[in-house]
Amino acid sequence: MTKALVTGAVGQIGSELTLALRERYGSDNVIATGHKTEPGETLLNSGPFHFINCSKIDTVAEVVKNYKVNTIYHLAAILSAVAEAKPQLAWEVNINGLYNVLEVAREYGCSLFTPSSIGAFGPTTPLDNTPQNTIQRPNTMYGVTKVAGELLCDYYYKRFGVDTRGVRYPGIISNETLPGGGTTDYAVEIYYEAIKHKRYTCYIKAGTFLDMMYMPDAIKAAIDIMEVDPDKLIHRNAFNVTAMSFDPEIIAAEIKKIIPEFTMDYDIDSVKQAIAESWPNNMDDSTAREEWGWNPEYDLEAMTKDMIEVLSKKLKSKEE
Ligand code: AKB
């Protein structure tokens, strides 16, 4: 029986992953944890919730021990733009936090899902059809922590037999919890602004392509890789996974098909632009497809239709 702990459960991916896991394994079998942000009512009322601090190993170990957790989804992390503004904090959370969670997983025999990111690549990586195994020399603190995290997870598997698994997520687009401080956040903001104000000022230049994925596929990736027979996995951590690749002009054109009055202009954020330019235009995710059957459901058209439908209802009911 799966007894799961989710760190970062109040965040963009964690909040939706926790609910999906509760649906699958039972509410009491999925323990949501956060650091400081108060959880929303849905999260709080649907199962156990605890505040922990991944930088303090005892707070993680206590929950794992008390609930007899056997699977950890470690989502607590600082995203790329915030990591550039606060590199010391990014190291503390993304590396020391991960190290503590790995140690707890080792001691209590837990499987561990850790997301890496397109941020683990850098300007010298081949940016088109980026291979699974390639040059990884990122020039951001986020990237440094993501590469080190991938290597640490591989090390704990090889050295201690900890069942570590993970994917390299692209930008994740969702309509529940907003992302906090990433480079790809524009692809979420654009939908909110298109519905609310029919216009958006984009901080990423036209022509900058990035990999993206709709939240249901991001959740599916996490669950599928954790449920697959581990004997099938050759690469355990850091699988390239993607669902679509677009630049701001392409997503804007897709939104315009449903909201014809929508317009977009640009005010470039030089830090985020430099980060975006150092990341893949599109990744090759064939290794994930071959080893554990990765197959996303949403393309840009299907995602845009769903985002606009769901968000329009939500924003309307908030106004009423
Ligand atoms: C970010 O933009 O920092 C994240 C990511 C791609 O890892 N969304």
XYZ file of C-alpha atoms and ligand atoms in Angstrom:
328
model
C 0.000 0.000 0.000
C 1.295 3.442 -0.928
C 1.711 5.829 1.997
C 2.906 9.074 0.424
C 4.383 12.319 1.685
C 4.278 15.387 -0.568
C 6.664 18.252 0.192
C 5.812 21.614 -1.371
C 2.147 20.579 -1.308
C 0.935 24.184 -1.263
C 2.857 24.997 -4.465
C 1.812 24.923 -8.111
C 2.427 21.217 -8.819
C 2.171 19.968 -5.216
C -1.350 21.271 -4.628
C -2.786 19.373 -7.606
C -0.549 16.314 -7.253
C -1.650 15.857 -3.622
C -5.327 15.765 -4.606
C -4.639 13.347 -7.467
C -2.676 11.052 -5.138
C -5.444 11.191 -2.502
C -7.970 10.179 -5.122
C -5.771 7.271 -6.145
C -4.422 5.967 -2.824
C -6.988 7.258 -0.312
C -7.100 10.570 1.573
C -5.447 9.341 4.744
C -2.588 7.769 2.811
C -1.265 11.027 1.392
C 0.316 13.460 3.822
C 0.588 16.986 2.482
C 3.327 19.223 3.871
C 4.220 22.852 3.374
C 6.706 25.324 4.768
C 5.138 28.697 5.501
C 2.264 29.345 3.104
C -1.141 28.458 4.554
C -2.841 25.659 2.612
C -6.154 26.299 0.872
C -9.358 24.739 2.169
C -9.501 21.932 -0.392
C -6.033 20.727 0.528
C -6.633 21.110 4.236
C -10.021 19.394 4.262
C -9.067 16.469 2.063
C -6.441 14.785 4.277
C -3.554 15.266 6.725
C -1.440 18.428 6.480
C 1.721 19.373 8.416
C 4.163 22.254 8.332
C 7.757 21.051 7.920
C 11.054 22.627 6.884
C 13.145 20.474 4.535
C 16.256 22.326 5.749
C 15.599 20.759 9.161
C 15.886 17.009 8.674
C 14.078 16.099 11.906
C 10.882 17.787 10.742
C 10.847 15.592 7.625
C 11.848 12.414 9.471
C 9.135 12.889 12.109
C 6.302 12.884 9.559
C 7.807 9.941 7.631
C 8.187 7.951 10.850
C 4.800 8.810 12.369
C 2.813 8.011 9.239
C 5.013 5.067 8.099
C 5.536 6.808 4.759
C 7.034 4.666 1.975
C 6.932 7.105 -0.962
C 8.032 10.755 -1.032
C 7.164 13.295 -3.740
C 9.665 16.079 -3.106
C 8.213 19.185 -4.733
C 9.581 21.859 -2.366
C 11.930 24.005 -4.473
C 12.851 27.553 -5.448
C 12.160 28.328 -9.127
C 14.569 29.897 -11.620
C 13.850 33.637 -11.444
C 13.697 33.695 -7.634
C 16.844 31.546 -7.526
C 18.709 34.182 -9.546
C 17.548 36.887 -7.118
C 18.294 34.756 -4.024
C 21.019 32.233 -4.928
C 21.882 31.365 -1.314
C 18.254 30.539 -0.529
C 18.051 28.449 -3.724
C 21.073 26.400 -2.648
C 19.644 25.924 0.844
C 16.228 24.746 -0.350
C 17.104 22.956 -3.594
C 20.295 21.229 -2.433
C 20.349 21.006 1.357
C 16.610 20.333 1.400
C 16.977 17.559 -1.192
C 19.967 16.091 0.656
C 17.891 15.868 3.857
C 14.983 14.236 2.045
C 17.369 11.724 0.415
C 18.820 10.907 3.831
C 15.328 10.361 5.264
C 14.432 8.192 2.243
C 17.603 6.148 2.829
C 16.946 5.699 6.543
C 13.263 4.815 6.248
C 13.428 2.886 2.947
C 11.217 5.268 0.946
C 10.949 5.640 -2.824
C 11.549 9.224 -3.888
C 10.252 11.323 -6.791
C 12.305 14.479 -7.422
C 11.575 16.804 -10.330
C 14.462 18.219 -12.284
C 13.825 20.774 -15.002
C 14.713 22.123 -18.443
C 16.769 24.458 -16.224
C 19.339 21.660 -15.875
C 20.519 22.564 -19.390
C 22.522 25.615 -20.405
C 23.774 27.714 -23.313
C 26.234 25.073 -24.561
C 23.571 22.325 -24.620
C 22.215 21.506 -28.107
C 18.959 23.465 -27.804
C 17.004 21.778 -30.609
C 15.773 18.242 -30.008
C 17.857 18.268 -26.803
C 18.960 14.665 -26.147
C 18.439 12.769 -22.889
C 22.195 12.569 -22.296
C 24.002 15.714 -23.356
C 26.055 18.730 -22.222
C 24.756 20.208 -18.937
C 26.627 23.399 -18.071
C 23.846 25.759 -16.858
C 24.854 29.297 -15.920
C 22.111 29.950 -13.338
C 21.935 28.960 -9.662
C 18.669 27.152 -10.423
C 20.445 25.131 -13.099
C 23.393 24.369 -10.833
C 21.032 23.028 -8.158
C 19.057 21.000 -10.698
C 22.144 19.292 -12.181
C 23.558 18.620 -8.709
C 20.137 17.283 -7.657
C 20.017 14.877 -10.610
C 23.498 13.599 -9.746
C 22.699 13.280 -6.027
C 19.592 11.211 -6.779
C 21.611 8.942 -9.122
C 24.261 8.614 -6.412
C 21.773 7.611 -3.704
C 20.353 4.943 -5.996
C 23.749 3.495 -6.921
C 25.428 3.831 -3.527
C 22.551 3.115 -1.118
C 19.886 1.508 -3.299
C 17.374 4.306 -2.625
C 14.571 4.011 -5.206
C 14.993 7.507 -6.681
C 13.064 8.494 -9.815
C 12.394 11.773 -11.584
C 11.713 13.809 -14.700
C 12.973 17.061 -16.197
C 9.807 19.153 -16.213
C 9.312 21.889 -18.787
C 7.209 24.986 -17.972
C 3.975 23.806 -16.324
C 0.682 25.523 -17.145
C -2.176 25.220 -14.672
C -5.381 26.897 -13.531
C -5.367 26.133 -9.784
C -2.291 27.445 -7.967
C -0.081 30.087 -9.580
C 3.583 29.239 -10.135
C 5.955 31.206 -7.927
C 8.884 32.906 -9.607
C 9.730 30.836 -12.667
C 10.891 31.925 -16.117
C 8.068 30.078 -17.857
C 5.323 31.706 -15.722
C 4.372 33.979 -18.634
C 2.585 31.025 -20.242
C 0.244 30.887 -17.227
C -0.172 34.656 -16.724
C -1.131 35.134 -20.384
C -4.360 33.130 -19.897
C -5.411 35.033 -16.760
C -4.755 38.391 -18.449
C -6.406 37.361 -21.723
C -9.606 36.495 -19.840
C -9.532 39.419 -17.395
C -8.219 42.287 -19.570
C -8.009 40.948 -23.165
C -4.372 42.025 -23.267
C -0.998 40.886 -21.961
C 2.470 42.406 -21.745
C 4.965 39.594 -22.236
C 8.421 39.630 -20.598
C 9.873 37.011 -22.972
C 10.831 37.980 -26.558
C 8.914 36.762 -29.596
C 10.807 33.871 -31.145
C 11.944 32.396 -27.797
C 10.803 28.782 -27.866
C 10.456 26.727 -24.670
C 9.065 23.310 -23.792
C 5.744 23.359 -21.914
C 3.171 20.976 -20.443
C -0.386 21.170 -19.097
C -0.781 20.226 -15.423
C -2.791 16.998 -15.960
C 0.163 15.644 -17.949
C 2.668 16.801 -15.301
C 0.698 14.870 -12.660
C 0.443 11.863 -14.940
C 4.238 11.916 -15.445
C 4.885 11.887 -11.684
C 2.422 9.069 -10.993
C 3.360 6.964 -14.038
C 7.079 7.004 -13.345
C 6.532 6.101 -9.678
C 4.205 3.219 -10.549
C 6.262 1.635 -13.332
C 8.157 -1.604 -12.681
C 11.628 -0.288 -11.686
C 13.306 -3.069 -13.667
C 12.171 -1.256 -16.822
C 14.151 1.866 -15.908
C 17.657 2.316 -17.263
C 17.749 6.047 -16.527
C 16.079 6.491 -13.167
C 16.235 10.234 -12.654
C 15.910 13.243 -14.886
C 13.955 11.887 -17.842
C 13.295 14.534 -20.493
C 9.500 14.946 -20.717
C 7.645 17.468 -22.841
C 4.216 17.957 -24.375
C 4.596 21.026 -26.612
C 6.997 23.805 -27.558
C 5.986 27.349 -28.460
C 7.083 30.981 -28.397
C 4.915 33.885 -27.121
C 3.530 34.603 -30.613
C 2.279 31.043 -31.052
C 0.460 30.845 -27.691
C -1.021 34.326 -28.276
C -2.321 33.241 -31.702
C -3.926 30.160 -30.119
C -5.661 32.315 -27.482
C -6.851 34.709 -30.215
C -8.733 31.846 -31.876
C -11.021 31.792 -28.795
C -10.724 35.431 -27.652
C -10.368 37.368 -30.953
C -9.985 40.781 -29.194
C -6.864 39.591 -27.362
C -3.706 41.644 -27.984
C -0.158 41.289 -26.698
C 2.819 43.625 -26.447
C 6.292 43.167 -24.984
C 8.354 44.567 -22.104
C 11.362 42.268 -21.882
C 12.776 41.176 -18.516
C 16.492 40.792 -19.291
C 17.171 38.269 -16.500
C 14.306 35.960 -17.470
C 15.087 36.393 -21.180
C 18.712 35.308 -20.642
C 17.524 32.275 -18.682
C 14.970 31.359 -21.360
C 17.583 31.649 -24.117
C 19.865 29.222 -22.279
C 17.128 26.540 -22.097
C 16.125 24.048 -24.813
C 13.797 25.105 -27.621
C 12.427 21.574 -27.579
C 13.581 18.396 -25.861
C 13.747 14.873 -27.204
C 11.691 12.818 -24.732
C 11.915 9.494 -26.578
C 13.821 7.825 -23.708
C 10.873 8.425 -21.326
C 8.481 7.148 -23.998
C 10.553 3.989 -24.462
C 11.397 3.194 -20.821
C 8.082 3.895 -19.060
C 5.539 4.718 -21.725
C 5.436 8.525 -21.352
C 2.711 9.890 -23.605
C 1.170 13.333 -22.920
C -2.503 13.973 -23.647
C -2.639 17.726 -24.162
C -1.218 19.747 -27.051
C -1.377 23.553 -27.225
C -4.821 23.620 -28.812
C -6.441 21.229 -26.304
C -4.744 22.950 -23.357
C -5.805 26.438 -24.484
C -9.422 25.363 -24.890
C -9.465 23.805 -21.425
C -7.566 26.648 -19.714
C -9.918 29.297 -21.085
C -13.028 27.274 -20.261
C -11.988 26.467 -16.684
C -10.457 29.843 -15.866
C -13.355 31.842 -17.331
C -15.783 30.010 -15.029
C -13.518 30.414 -12.033
C -12.825 34.116 -12.523
C -16.513 34.776 -13.184
C -17.645 33.034 -10.007
C -15.080 35.052 -8.017
C -16.592 38.296 -9.349
C -20.116 37.244 -8.303
C 10.900 27.816 -14.041
O 10.578 28.542 -14.991
O 11.752 28.116 -13.214
C 10.253 26.455 -13.939
C 11.046 25.439 -14.644
C 10.959 25.303 -16.109
O 11.776 24.709 -14.030
N 8.913 26.526 -14.432
